[in-house]
Amino acid sequence: MIAESEKVHDICFVQTGIIVKCINLSSEEKLKEAAKTVFLKKGFAGTTARDIADAAGMNIALTNYYFRSKEKLFVEIFRDLFELYCTNTIKILDRPVELKEKIIAIIEEDYRMMKEEPSLVLFIMTEIHRDCENLLPELSKYKELLKGKLVGHIQEAVQKGIIRNIEVEHLMPIIIGSLQFIFVGKNMHMKMHSMSEAQFDKYTETHKNHVIGMVTNYLFTDLNLN
Amino acid sequence: MIAESEKVHDICFVQTGIIVKCINLSSEEKLKEAAKTVFLKKGFAGTTARDIADAAGMNIALTNYYFRSKEKLFVEIFRDLFELYCTNTIKILDRPVELKEKIIAIIEEDYRMMKEEPSLVLFIMTEIHRDCENLLPELSKYKELLKGKLVGHIQEAVQKGIIRNIEVEHLMPIIIGSLQFIFVGKNMHMKMHSMSEAQFDKYTETHKNHVIGMVTNYLFTDLNLN
DNA sequence: AAAGATTTTAAATGTTTGTTTAAAATTAAA
DNA sequence: TTTAATTTTAAACAAACATTTAAAATCTTT
């Protein structure tokens, strides 16, 4: 028997050598973390209950004991990840800075998120493609949040003539699409140009800078030319 | 019974007016077409042998009779679809027109292809993510073709000062990324903005025009500003 | 029309799937 | 320390899975 204090998967907050707080990840949490990793890698259809149990180092029955079914566990994880995908952008819109600065910050933050979880976007798109209705019942929440925080700002900027007149539905894809595409096709691009992980990191950073230039150039300059 | 001469999907080898050999490909082709549809919709892991047989209206054993296994059939279909994905772009590069015109033509052609097969890009990215090594053993073929046809043209244009100095590895994603992203996230965007299929068509066309403006603007104008 | 080759079928194969069960092990409460 | 509640386990479950088989049906050749 392993003593409680020796169990792995604890998170300890240490300040100047002293353990301030020590949280023992419960079996339920360990299972969910392991499942998240596997689902992100293999998707819902490609993941078996045994994959999850193996990744967590736990018994095959525990998924159903804690989450009742593979699908219920998946939906829980998907909701978390979709919120991560959406709220990153939304919280930036609250910053009290200029629109151009905001848009650059969105791209930078999006880049940071994808660098941390490169398969997140492909995962979300794949699973929505598979089962849109069940996975996005509350999409309108994010939709309203995003629109509410953008529309006013955009209209004001359009009237002032500092930004191109663009529908809000097109603005976000214009801003984030090109960079997210690179991560969606990560494996293809890596194989295509024979890149290592480190080289891919450099590649995406360069690409991010191209995107910042391209997007701001299009939205904020030469409005009379097109 | 339908007479042999009236059957569709026959391929006949004729030499000096005489039928030397006549192969009826109907069942094999029907099966492959049905499998292509199902794989595009559900992916490899989400598709069962029964899904394919049902879609083709044929017996469950025929996949193995004609293609030996579900995976061999899948690989065959994936190769076809990946070629479709790549060669569309490559053949445009042969046109004897200016670089700017070529890039616009690539976007237009890409748009046409995705309108015809909206789930193609997501399918390719998902499957490469799942099994890159097995699915892309001959990727270098397309890589060389693409680079060979672009590099010279780009370098020349850069020297003439008519295009921004950009690495060829970044050029294609800059051109096609933003628009392909819209189709990768088709279901999400449709649900997000409560669009019908017809409305999505209009949406993508508008987006395509934004992309053309944005890309050409970035690549061909104001080179001194950034 | 008969013989031979090919295609299609229904049934069965063994494996893997998600899930359940009931007992064992562990933890918490008395 | 004993009892009760909870967690973990190994085993079993039916259903679904890809694939195979051998017979039936169809087509081609003679």
Short mmCIF file of C-alpha atoms (C1' of nucleotides) in Angstrom, two decimals:
data_model
loop_
_atom_site.label_atom_id
_atom_site.label_comp_id
_atom_site.label_asym_id
_atom_site.label_seq_id
_atom_site.Cartn_x
_atom_site.Cartn_y
_atom_site.Cartn_z
CA MET A 1 0.00 0.00 0.00
CA ILE A 2 1.24 3.46 -0.91
CA ALA A 3 0.92 6.09 1.77
CA GLU A 4 -1.34 9.01 0.92
CA SER A 5 1.57 11.45 1.08
CA GLU A 6 3.52 9.45 -1.51
CA LYS A 7 0.81 9.42 -4.16
CA VAL A 8 1.58 11.17 -7.41
CA HIS A 9 -0.52 13.79 -9.15
CA ASP A 10 -0.53 16.14 -6.24
CA ILE A 11 -0.15 19.84 -6.88
CA CYS A 12 1.91 21.62 -4.24
CA PHE A 13 2.35 25.39 -4.05
CA VAL A 14 5.78 26.08 -2.65
CA GLN A 15 7.01 29.52 -1.58
CA THR A 16 10.63 29.95 -0.49
CA GLY A 17 10.93 26.25 0.22
CA ILE A 18 7.82 25.99 2.32
CA ILE A 19 4.76 24.10 1.12
CA VAL A 20 1.99 26.65 1.34
CA LYS A 21 -0.80 24.55 -0.05
CA CYS A 22 -0.97 20.96 -1.25
CA ILE A 23 -3.85 19.79 -3.32
CA ASN A 24 -4.31 16.10 -3.91
CA LEU A 25 -5.80 15.56 -7.31
CA SER A 26 -8.71 13.20 -6.80
CA SER A 27 -9.12 10.12 -8.93
CA GLU A 28 -11.93 11.86 -10.71
CA GLU A 29 -9.65 14.76 -11.63
CA LYS A 30 -6.76 12.53 -12.66
CA LEU A 31 -9.13 10.59 -14.90
CA LYS A 32 -10.48 13.75 -16.47
CA GLU A 33 -6.99 15.13 -17.14
CA ALA A 34 -5.91 11.87 -18.75
CA ALA A 35 -9.09 11.73 -20.82
CA LYS A 36 -8.55 15.30 -21.99
CA THR A 37 -5.07 14.42 -23.25
CA VAL A 38 -6.29 11.34 -25.10
CA PHE A 39 -9.38 13.00 -26.57
CA LEU A 40 -7.28 15.92 -27.82
CA LYS A 41 -4.94 13.50 -29.53
CA LYS A 42 -7.34 10.91 -30.94
CA GLY A 43 -10.78 12.54 -30.90
CA PHE A 44 -13.95 11.02 -29.53
CA ALA A 45 -14.40 8.27 -32.11
CA GLY A 46 -10.73 7.29 -32.06
CA THR A 47 -10.53 6.99 -28.28
CA THR A 48 -11.49 3.84 -26.39
CA ALA A 49 -12.43 3.55 -22.73
CA ARG A 50 -9.27 1.50 -22.30
CA ASP A 51 -7.12 4.28 -23.82
CA ILE A 52 -8.40 6.61 -21.11
CA ALA A 53 -7.90 4.12 -18.30
CA ASP A 54 -4.37 3.36 -19.51
CA ALA A 55 -3.46 7.05 -19.78
CA ALA A 56 -4.68 7.60 -16.23
CA GLY A 57 -3.10 4.40 -14.95
CA MET A 58 -6.44 3.44 -13.49
CA ASN A 59 -9.00 0.70 -13.72
CA ILE A 60 -11.24 0.44 -16.76
CA ALA A 61 -14.41 0.67 -14.68
CA LEU A 62 -13.65 4.06 -13.15
CA THR A 63 -14.74 6.16 -16.12
CA ASN A 64 -18.25 4.84 -15.70
CA TYR A 65 -18.07 4.99 -11.90
CA TYR A 66 -17.23 8.72 -11.93
CA PHE A 67 -18.75 9.96 -15.20
CA ARG A 68 -21.43 7.33 -15.99
CA SER A 69 -20.32 7.01 -19.62
CA LYS A 70 -17.52 7.78 -22.06
CA GLU A 71 -19.78 10.26 -23.83
CA LYS A 72 -20.72 12.19 -20.68
CA LEU A 73 -17.04 12.50 -19.79
CA PHE A 74 -16.32 13.68 -23.31
CA VAL A 75 -19.05 16.32 -23.32
CA GLU A 76 -17.76 17.67 -19.99
CA ILE A 77 -14.24 17.95 -21.39
CA PHE A 78 -15.41 19.42 -24.68
CA ARG A 79 -17.34 22.17 -22.89
CA ASP A 80 -14.24 23.08 -20.87
CA LEU A 81 -12.06 23.20 -23.97
CA PHE A 82 -14.56 25.16 -26.01
CA GLU A 83 -14.79 27.73 -23.24
CA LEU A 84 -10.99 27.93 -23.23
CA TYR A 85 -11.10 28.45 -27.00
CA CYS A 86 -13.68 31.25 -26.81
CA THR A 87 -13.09 33.17 -23.62
CA ASN A 88 -9.43 33.81 -24.36
CA THR A 89 -10.51 36.19 -27.09
CA ILE A 90 -13.49 37.65 -25.26
CA LYS A 91 -11.58 38.74 -22.18
CA ILE A 92 -9.17 40.77 -24.32
CA LEU A 93 -12.06 42.81 -25.70
CA ASP A 94 -12.57 44.29 -22.24
CA ARG A 95 -9.16 45.93 -22.19
CA PRO A 96 -9.33 49.73 -22.31
CA VAL A 97 -7.08 50.14 -25.34
CA GLU A 98 -7.43 51.14 -28.97
CA LEU A 99 -9.03 48.78 -31.47
CA LYS A 100 -5.83 48.18 -33.40
CA GLU A 101 -3.99 47.36 -30.20
CA LYS A 102 -6.81 45.02 -29.21
CA ILE A 103 -6.71 43.14 -32.49
CA ILE A 104 -2.97 42.64 -32.22
CA ALA A 105 -3.46 41.43 -28.64
CA ILE A 106 -6.08 38.93 -29.82
CA ILE A 107 -3.66 37.48 -32.36
CA GLU A 108 -0.86 37.33 -29.78
CA GLU A 109 -3.13 35.68 -27.20
CA ASP A 110 -4.50 33.24 -29.78
CA TYR A 111 -0.94 32.36 -30.70
CA ARG A 112 -0.01 31.79 -27.05
CA MET A 113 -3.01 29.51 -26.55
CA MET A 114 -2.28 27.40 -29.62
CA LYS A 115 1.38 27.12 -28.73
CA GLU A 116 0.29 25.70 -25.38
CA GLU A 117 -2.33 23.35 -26.86
CA PRO A 118 -1.55 22.92 -30.57
CA SER A 119 -4.30 20.42 -31.32
CA LEU A 120 -7.08 22.37 -29.60
CA VAL A 121 -8.50 24.06 -32.69
CA LEU A 122 -8.50 20.94 -34.87
CA PHE A 123 -10.10 19.01 -32.00
CA ILE A 124 -12.91 21.53 -31.62
CA MET A 125 -13.59 21.77 -35.34
CA THR A 126 -13.57 17.99 -35.79
CA GLU A 127 -15.94 17.31 -32.94
CA ILE A 128 -18.35 20.09 -33.91
CA HIS A 129 -18.33 18.66 -37.42
CA ARG A 130 -19.23 15.25 -35.97
CA ASP A 131 -21.94 16.27 -33.52
CA CYS A 132 -22.75 19.96 -33.73
CA GLU A 133 -26.20 19.85 -32.11
CA ASN A 134 -25.23 18.01 -28.93
CA LEU A 135 -21.97 19.86 -28.38
CA LEU A 136 -23.06 23.46 -28.98
CA PRO A 137 -26.44 23.90 -27.28
CA GLU A 138 -25.23 27.02 -25.51
CA LEU A 139 -23.11 28.53 -28.27
CA SER A 140 -25.29 31.63 -28.27
CA LYS A 141 -23.73 32.56 -24.92
CA TYR A 142 -20.33 33.13 -26.53
CA LYS A 143 -21.89 34.56 -29.67
CA GLU A 144 -23.69 37.30 -27.71
CA LEU A 145 -20.65 38.00 -25.55
CA LEU A 146 -18.40 38.37 -28.58
CA LYS A 147 -20.79 40.46 -30.63
CA GLY A 148 -21.78 42.63 -27.67
CA LYS A 149 -18.20 43.57 -26.97
CA LEU A 150 -17.23 44.13 -30.62
CA VAL A 151 -20.14 45.68 -32.52
CA GLY A 152 -20.15 49.04 -30.71
CA HIS A 153 -16.42 49.38 -30.89
CA ILE A 154 -16.37 48.57 -34.59
CA GLN A 155 -19.20 50.89 -35.57
CA GLU A 156 -17.53 53.74 -33.75
CA ALA A 157 -14.23 53.06 -35.47
CA VAL A 158 -15.88 52.78 -38.87
CA GLN A 159 -17.57 56.16 -38.40
CA LYS A 160 -14.27 57.71 -37.40
CA GLY A 161 -12.80 56.23 -40.56
CA ILE A 162 -10.00 54.41 -38.76
CA ILE A 163 -11.08 50.92 -39.74
CA ARG A 164 -12.40 49.34 -42.90
CA ASN A 165 -16.17 48.83 -42.95
CA ILE A 166 -16.45 45.12 -42.25
CA GLU A 167 -19.28 43.00 -40.93
CA VAL A 168 -18.59 41.68 -37.44
CA GLU A 169 -19.21 38.11 -38.65
CA HIS A 170 -16.20 38.42 -40.95
CA LEU A 171 -13.90 40.27 -38.60
CA MET A 172 -13.01 37.45 -36.21
CA PRO A 173 -12.25 34.88 -38.94
CA ILE A 174 -10.16 37.50 -40.73
CA ILE A 175 -8.19 38.07 -37.52
CA ILE A 176 -7.73 34.51 -36.27
CA GLY A 177 -8.31 32.31 -39.35
CA SER A 178 -4.92 32.35 -40.99
CA LEU A 179 -2.97 31.61 -37.81
CA GLN A 180 -5.36 28.96 -36.53
CA PHE A 181 -5.12 27.26 -39.91
CA ILE A 182 -1.40 26.76 -39.41
CA PHE A 183 -2.08 24.85 -36.19
CA VAL A 184 -5.00 22.92 -37.66
CA GLY A 185 -2.58 21.67 -40.29
CA LYS A 186 0.38 21.36 -37.94
CA ASN A 187 1.35 17.80 -38.90
CA MET A 188 0.94 18.48 -42.59
CA HIS A 189 3.10 21.59 -42.47
CA MET A 190 5.73 19.89 -40.33
CA LYS A 191 5.94 16.95 -42.72
CA MET A 192 5.74 19.21 -45.78
CA HIS A 193 8.76 21.27 -44.74
CA SER A 194 10.53 18.57 -42.71
CA MET A 195 10.32 20.62 -39.51
CA SER A 196 11.16 19.64 -35.95
CA GLU A 197 9.03 20.88 -33.09
CA ALA A 198 11.50 23.70 -32.47
CA GLN A 199 11.48 24.67 -36.13
CA PHE A 200 7.71 24.62 -36.14
CA ASP A 201 7.71 27.02 -33.18
CA LYS A 202 9.86 29.46 -35.12
CA TYR A 203 7.74 28.96 -38.21
CA THR A 204 4.51 29.79 -36.37
CA GLU A 205 6.03 32.83 -34.73
CA THR A 206 7.11 34.21 -38.09
CA HIS A 207 3.70 33.42 -39.48
CA LYS A 208 2.03 35.18 -36.55
CA ASN A 209 4.01 38.32 -37.40
CA HIS A 210 2.97 38.07 -41.06
CA VAL A 211 -0.64 37.77 -39.92
CA ILE A 212 -0.39 40.79 -37.65
CA GLY A 213 1.02 42.81 -40.51
CA MET A 214 -1.47 41.53 -43.05
CA VAL A 215 -4.55 41.94 -40.85
CA THR A 216 -3.75 45.41 -39.52
CA ASN A 217 -2.68 46.50 -42.98
CA TYR A 218 -6.01 45.41 -44.40
CA LEU A 219 -8.20 46.74 -41.64
CA PHE A 220 -6.51 50.03 -40.78
CA THR A 221 -4.70 51.38 -43.84
CA ASP A 222 -5.39 52.38 -47.42
CA LEU A 223 -9.11 52.43 -46.93
CA ASN A 224 -9.55 54.45 -50.09
CA LEU A 225 -7.70 52.02 -52.34
CA ASN A 226 -10.14 49.12 -52.30
CA MET B 1 -32.15 -8.10 -66.14
CA ILE B 2 -30.35 -5.18 -67.69
CA ALA B 3 -28.39 -5.94 -70.82
CA GLU B 4 -24.63 -5.70 -70.43
CA SER B 5 -24.41 -2.91 -73.01
CA GLU B 6 -26.80 -0.73 -71.01
CA LYS B 7 -24.95 -0.95 -67.71
CA VAL B 8 -23.24 2.15 -66.43
CA HIS B 9 -19.65 2.38 -65.27
CA ASP B 10 -18.21 -0.04 -67.79
CA ILE B 11 -14.71 0.34 -69.12
CA CYS B 12 -14.12 -1.33 -72.46
CA PHE B 13 -10.74 -1.81 -74.11
CA VAL B 14 -11.24 -1.50 -77.85
CA GLN B 15 -8.59 -2.16 -80.50
CA THR B 16 -9.39 -1.29 -84.13
CA GLY B 17 -13.11 -1.45 -83.46
CA ILE B 18 -13.01 -4.78 -81.67
CA ILE B 19 -13.77 -5.05 -77.95
CA VAL B 20 -10.71 -6.79 -76.55
CA LYS B 21 -11.70 -6.66 -72.90
CA CYS B 22 -14.65 -5.21 -71.05
CA ILE B 23 -14.49 -4.69 -67.31
CA ASN B 24 -17.56 -3.80 -65.34
CA LEU B 25 -16.38 -1.53 -62.56
CA SER B 26 -19.82 -0.64 -61.33
CA SER B 27 -19.78 -2.36 -57.94
CA GLU B 28 -16.22 -1.44 -57.05
CA GLU B 29 -16.73 2.17 -58.10
CA LYS B 30 -20.07 2.51 -56.38
CA LEU B 31 -18.52 1.16 -53.20
CA LYS B 32 -15.60 3.56 -53.42
CA GLU B 33 -17.84 6.54 -54.08
CA ALA B 34 -20.07 5.62 -51.15
CA ALA B 35 -17.05 5.11 -48.91
CA LYS B 36 -15.65 8.49 -49.95
CA THR B 37 -18.89 10.19 -48.91
CA VAL B 38 -19.03 8.43 -45.54
CA PHE B 39 -15.32 8.91 -44.77
CA LEU B 40 -15.57 12.63 -45.61
CA LYS B 41 -18.49 12.96 -43.21
CA LYS B 42 -17.41 10.73 -40.32
CA GLY B 43 -13.68 10.25 -40.71
CA PHE B 44 -11.83 6.93 -40.58
CA ALA B 45 -12.34 6.18 -36.89
CA GLY B 46 -16.01 7.19 -36.96
CA THR B 47 -16.88 5.06 -39.97
CA THR B 48 -17.83 1.38 -39.73
CA ALA B 49 -17.75 -1.21 -42.49
CA ARG B 50 -21.54 -1.34 -42.19
CA ASP B 51 -21.82 2.42 -42.75
CA ILE B 52 -20.03 1.98 -46.06
CA ALA B 53 -22.06 -1.04 -47.13
CA ASP B 54 -25.31 0.76 -46.22
CA ALA B 55 -24.32 3.93 -48.09
CA ALA B 56 -23.53 1.86 -51.17
CA GLY B 57 -26.63 -0.33 -50.74
CA MET B 58 -24.38 -3.37 -50.97
CA ASN B 59 -23.41 -6.40 -48.95
CA ILE B 60 -21.11 -6.00 -45.96
CA ALA B 61 -18.56 -8.44 -47.37
CA LEU B 62 -17.89 -6.50 -50.57
CA THR B 63 -15.50 -3.98 -49.05
CA ASN B 64 -13.14 -6.80 -48.21
CA TYR B 65 -13.80 -8.57 -51.50
CA TYR B 66 -12.77 -5.54 -53.57
CA PHE B 67 -10.37 -3.67 -51.27
CA ARG B 68 -9.16 -6.37 -48.84
CA SER B 69 -9.71 -4.16 -45.79
CA LYS B 70 -11.42 -1.02 -44.57
CA GLU B 71 -8.02 0.61 -44.09
CA LYS B 72 -6.76 -0.17 -47.61
CA LEU B 73 -9.95 1.33 -49.04
CA PHE B 74 -9.47 4.37 -46.83
CA VAL B 75 -5.85 4.92 -47.86
CA GLU B 76 -6.83 4.67 -51.52
CA ILE B 77 -9.55 7.29 -51.03
CA PHE B 78 -7.33 9.53 -48.92
CA ARG B 79 -4.62 9.58 -51.59
CA ASP B 80 -7.19 10.59 -54.22
CA LEU B 81 -8.57 13.37 -52.03
CA PHE B 82 -5.14 14.65 -51.04
CA GLU B 83 -4.16 14.82 -54.68
CA LEU B 84 -7.36 16.75 -55.37
CA TYR B 85 -6.44 19.09 -52.52
CA CYS B 86 -2.92 19.72 -53.79
CA THR B 87 -3.02 19.61 -57.58
CA ASN B 88 -5.78 22.19 -57.82
CA THR B 89 -3.30 24.79 -56.70
CA ILE B 90 -0.31 23.43 -58.55
CA LYS B 91 -1.91 23.42 -62.00
CA ILE B 92 -2.72 27.12 -61.67
CA LEU B 93 0.95 27.91 -61.21
CA ASP B 94 1.56 26.82 -64.80
CA ARG B 95 -0.64 29.54 -66.24
CA PRO B 96 1.33 32.17 -68.17
CA VAL B 97 0.03 35.16 -66.23
CA GLU B 98 1.36 37.66 -63.72
CA LEU B 99 2.00 36.62 -60.12
CA LYS B 100 -0.77 38.75 -58.66
CA GLU B 101 -3.25 37.33 -61.13
CA LYS B 102 -2.04 33.84 -60.28
CA ILE B 103 -2.53 34.34 -56.56
CA ILE B 104 -6.06 35.61 -57.07
CA ALA B 105 -6.73 32.61 -59.31
CA ILE B 106 -5.45 30.26 -56.59
CA ILE B 107 -7.87 31.75 -54.06
CA GLU B 108 -10.75 31.57 -56.52
CA GLU B 109 -9.94 27.97 -57.44
CA ASP B 110 -9.52 27.01 -53.79
CA TYR B 111 -12.89 28.57 -53.07
CA ARG B 112 -14.53 26.65 -55.91
CA MET B 113 -13.05 23.39 -54.67
CA MET B 114 -14.22 23.91 -51.08
CA LYS B 115 -17.68 24.97 -52.22
CA GLU B 116 -17.89 21.67 -54.07
CA GLU B 117 -16.50 19.60 -51.18
CA PRO B 118 -16.83 21.66 -47.98
CA SER B 119 -15.52 19.02 -45.59
CA LEU B 120 -12.43 18.14 -47.66
CA VAL B 121 -9.93 20.32 -45.78
CA LEU B 122 -11.08 19.30 -42.30
CA PHE B 123 -11.04 15.66 -43.41
CA ILE B 124 -7.47 15.90 -44.67
CA MET B 125 -6.20 17.75 -41.59
CA THR B 126 -7.94 15.35 -39.19
CA GLU B 127 -6.63 12.22 -40.84
CA ILE B 128 -3.08 13.54 -41.18
CA HIS B 129 -3.23 14.43 -37.49
CA ARG B 130 -4.29 10.84 -36.73
CA ASP B 131 -1.83 8.97 -38.92
CA CYS B 132 0.66 11.28 -40.61
CA GLU B 133 3.34 8.71 -41.38
CA ASN B 134 1.15 6.18 -43.17
CA LEU B 135 -0.90 8.71 -45.10
CA LEU B 136 1.85 11.00 -46.40
CA PRO B 137 4.73 8.78 -47.53
CA GLU B 138 4.97 10.61 -50.84
CA LEU B 139 4.24 14.14 -49.72
CA SER B 140 7.57 15.29 -51.09
CA LYS B 141 6.14 14.87 -54.58
CA TYR B 142 3.69 17.73 -54.05
CA LYS B 143 6.21 19.68 -52.00
CA GLU B 144 8.75 19.70 -54.82
CA LEU B 145 6.12 20.45 -57.45
CA LEU B 146 4.79 23.38 -55.46
CA LYS B 147 8.16 24.84 -54.55
CA GLY B 148 9.59 24.29 -58.00
CA LYS B 149 6.83 26.25 -59.64
CA LEU B 150 6.81 29.06 -57.07
CA VAL B 151 10.35 29.81 -55.90
CA GLY B 152 11.68 31.16 -59.20
CA HIS B 153 8.62 33.24 -59.83
CA ILE B 154 8.75 34.70 -56.32
CA GLN B 155 12.46 35.53 -56.35
CA GLU B 156 12.07 37.31 -59.65
CA ALA B 157 9.14 39.33 -58.35
CA VAL B 158 10.96 40.19 -55.14
CA GLN B 159 13.96 41.50 -57.12
CA LYS B 160 11.66 43.60 -59.27
CA GLY B 161 10.16 44.96 -56.07
CA ILE B 162 6.61 44.04 -56.98
CA ILE B 163 6.03 41.61 -54.12
CA ARG B 164 6.90 41.59 -50.45
CA ASN B 165 9.95 39.49 -49.57
CA ILE B 166 8.33 36.40 -48.09
CA GLU B 167 9.58 32.86 -47.61
CA VAL B 168 7.85 30.38 -49.89
CA GLU B 169 6.88 28.26 -46.86
CA HIS B 170 4.75 31.13 -45.57
CA LEU B 171 3.29 32.23 -48.86
CA MET B 172 0.82 29.41 -49.46
CA PRO B 173 -0.64 29.43 -45.91
CA ILE B 174 -0.96 33.22 -46.16
CA ILE B 175 -2.87 32.82 -49.41
CA ILE B 176 -5.13 29.89 -48.60
CA GLY B 177 -5.23 29.73 -44.78
CA SER B 178 -7.90 32.25 -43.94
CA LEU B 179 -10.41 30.94 -46.46
CA GLN B 180 -9.78 27.27 -45.74
CA PHE B 181 -10.27 28.02 -42.05
CA ILE B 182 -13.84 29.15 -42.76
CA PHE B 183 -14.61 25.77 -44.30
CA VAL B 184 -12.77 23.82 -41.59
CA GLY B 185 -15.09 25.52 -39.09
CA LYS B 186 -18.16 25.43 -41.33
CA ASN B 187 -20.52 23.91 -38.77
CA MET B 188 -19.30 26.19 -36.00
CA HIS B 189 -19.72 29.32 -38.11
CA MET B 190 -23.13 28.22 -39.35
CA LYS B 191 -24.37 27.55 -35.84
CA MET B 192 -22.66 30.68 -34.47
CA HIS B 193 -24.46 32.98 -36.91
CA SER B 194 -27.58 30.85 -37.41
CA MET B 195 -26.89 30.45 -41.12
CA SER B 196 -28.63 28.26 -43.67
CA GLU B 197 -26.62 26.56 -46.41
CA ALA B 198 -27.53 29.36 -48.80
CA GLN B 199 -26.51 32.01 -46.29
CA PHE B 200 -23.23 30.19 -45.70
CA ASP B 201 -22.57 30.28 -49.44
CA LYS B 202 -22.99 34.04 -49.47
CA TYR B 203 -20.91 34.34 -46.32
CA THR B 204 -17.98 32.41 -47.80
CA GLU B 205 -18.11 34.36 -51.04
CA THR B 206 -17.90 37.66 -49.15
CA HIS B 207 -15.11 36.23 -47.07
CA LYS B 208 -13.28 35.11 -50.20
CA ASN B 209 -13.37 38.69 -51.49
CA HIS B 210 -12.03 39.99 -48.18
CA VAL B 211 -9.21 37.46 -48.39
CA ILE B 212 -8.34 38.45 -51.96
CA GLY B 213 -8.18 42.07 -50.88
CA MET B 214 -6.25 41.36 -47.72
CA VAL B 215 -3.69 39.04 -49.31
CA THR B 216 -2.97 41.09 -52.41
CA ASN B 217 -2.86 44.23 -50.28
CA TYR B 218 -0.26 42.66 -48.03
CA LEU B 219 1.84 41.08 -50.71
CA PHE B 220 1.81 43.70 -53.45
CA THR B 221 1.33 47.16 -51.96
CA ASP B 222 2.98 49.51 -49.48
CA LEU B 223 6.14 47.49 -49.33
CA ASN B 224 7.98 50.39 -47.75
CA LEU B 225 5.58 50.89 -44.87
CA ASN B 226 6.25 47.72 -42.93
"C1'" DA C 1 -27.65 -24.53 -73.34
"C1'" DA C 2 -23.70 -26.15 -70.57
"C1'" DA C 3 -19.37 -25.17 -68.21
"C1'" DG C 4 -16.45 -22.08 -66.05
"C1'" DA C 5 -15.43 -17.79 -63.89
"C1'" DT C 6 -16.92 -14.05 -61.31
"C1'" DT C 7 -19.86 -11.63 -58.12
"C1'" DT C 8 -23.06 -11.42 -54.35
"C1'" DT C 9 -25.12 -13.23 -50.35
"C1'" DA C 10 -26.22 -14.79 -45.50
"C1'" DA C 11 -24.05 -16.55 -41.82
"C1'" DA C 12 -20.39 -17.10 -38.73
"C1'" DT C 13 -15.69 -15.83 -37.23
"C1'" DG C 14 -12.96 -14.05 -33.34
"C1'" DT C 15 -11.87 -9.45 -31.49
"C1'" DT C 16 -12.77 -5.14 -29.48
"C1'" DT C 17 -16.13 -2.09 -27.85
"C1'" DG C 18 -18.56 0.39 -23.69
"C1'" DT C 19 -20.56 -0.90 -19.64
"C1'" DT C 20 -21.90 -3.63 -15.48
"C1'" DT C 21 -21.28 -6.53 -11.50
"C1'" DA C 22 -19.97 -8.22 -7.24
"C1'" DA C 23 -16.23 -8.86 -4.41
"C1'" DA C 24 -12.02 -6.88 -2.47
"C1'" DA C 25 -9.50 -3.03 -0.70
"C1'" DT C 26 -9.39 1.22 1.30
"C1'" DT C 27 -11.03 5.11 3.87
"C1'" DA C 28 -14.12 7.39 7.22
"C1'" DA C 29 -17.07 7.17 11.16
"C1'" DA C 30 -18.48 5.35 15.49
"C1'" DT D 1 -11.26 -1.57 17.05
"C1'" DT D 2 -15.36 -2.43 14.93
"C1'" DT D 3 -18.72 -0.82 11.56
"C1'" DA D 4 -20.21 1.59 7.68
"C1'" DA D 5 -19.33 4.02 3.48
"C1'" DT D 6 -16.56 4.66 -0.32
"C1'" DT D 7 -13.30 3.45 -3.82
"C1'" DT D 8 -10.89 0.16 -6.64
"C1'" DT D 9 -10.48 -4.20 -8.74
"C1'" DA D 10 -10.87 -8.38 -11.81
"C1'" DA D 11 -14.08 -10.55 -14.28
"C1'" DA D 12 -17.94 -10.85 -17.14
"C1'" DC D 13 -21.41 -8.78 -20.24
"C1'" DA D 14 -23.88 -8.07 -24.52
"C1'" DA D 15 -23.37 -5.35 -28.49
"C1'" DA D 16 -20.73 -3.79 -32.28
"C1'" DC D 17 -16.70 -4.40 -34.80
"C1'" DA D 18 -13.80 -5.91 -39.19
"C1'" DT D 19 -13.18 -9.82 -41.59
"C1'" DT D 20 -13.85 -14.67 -43.48
"C1'" DT D 21 -16.29 -18.52 -45.41
"C1'" DA D 22 -18.80 -21.31 -48.35
"C1'" DA D 23 -22.80 -21.54 -50.86
"C1'" DA D 24 -25.89 -19.20 -54.07
"C1'" DA D 25 -26.55 -16.20 -57.86
"C1'" DT D 26 -25.03 -14.06 -61.88
"C1'" DC D 27 -22.37 -13.35 -65.85
"C1'" DT D 28 -19.02 -14.91 -69.60
"C1'" DT D 29 -17.42 -18.10 -72.67
"C1'" DT D 30 -17.88 -22.02 -75.34
#
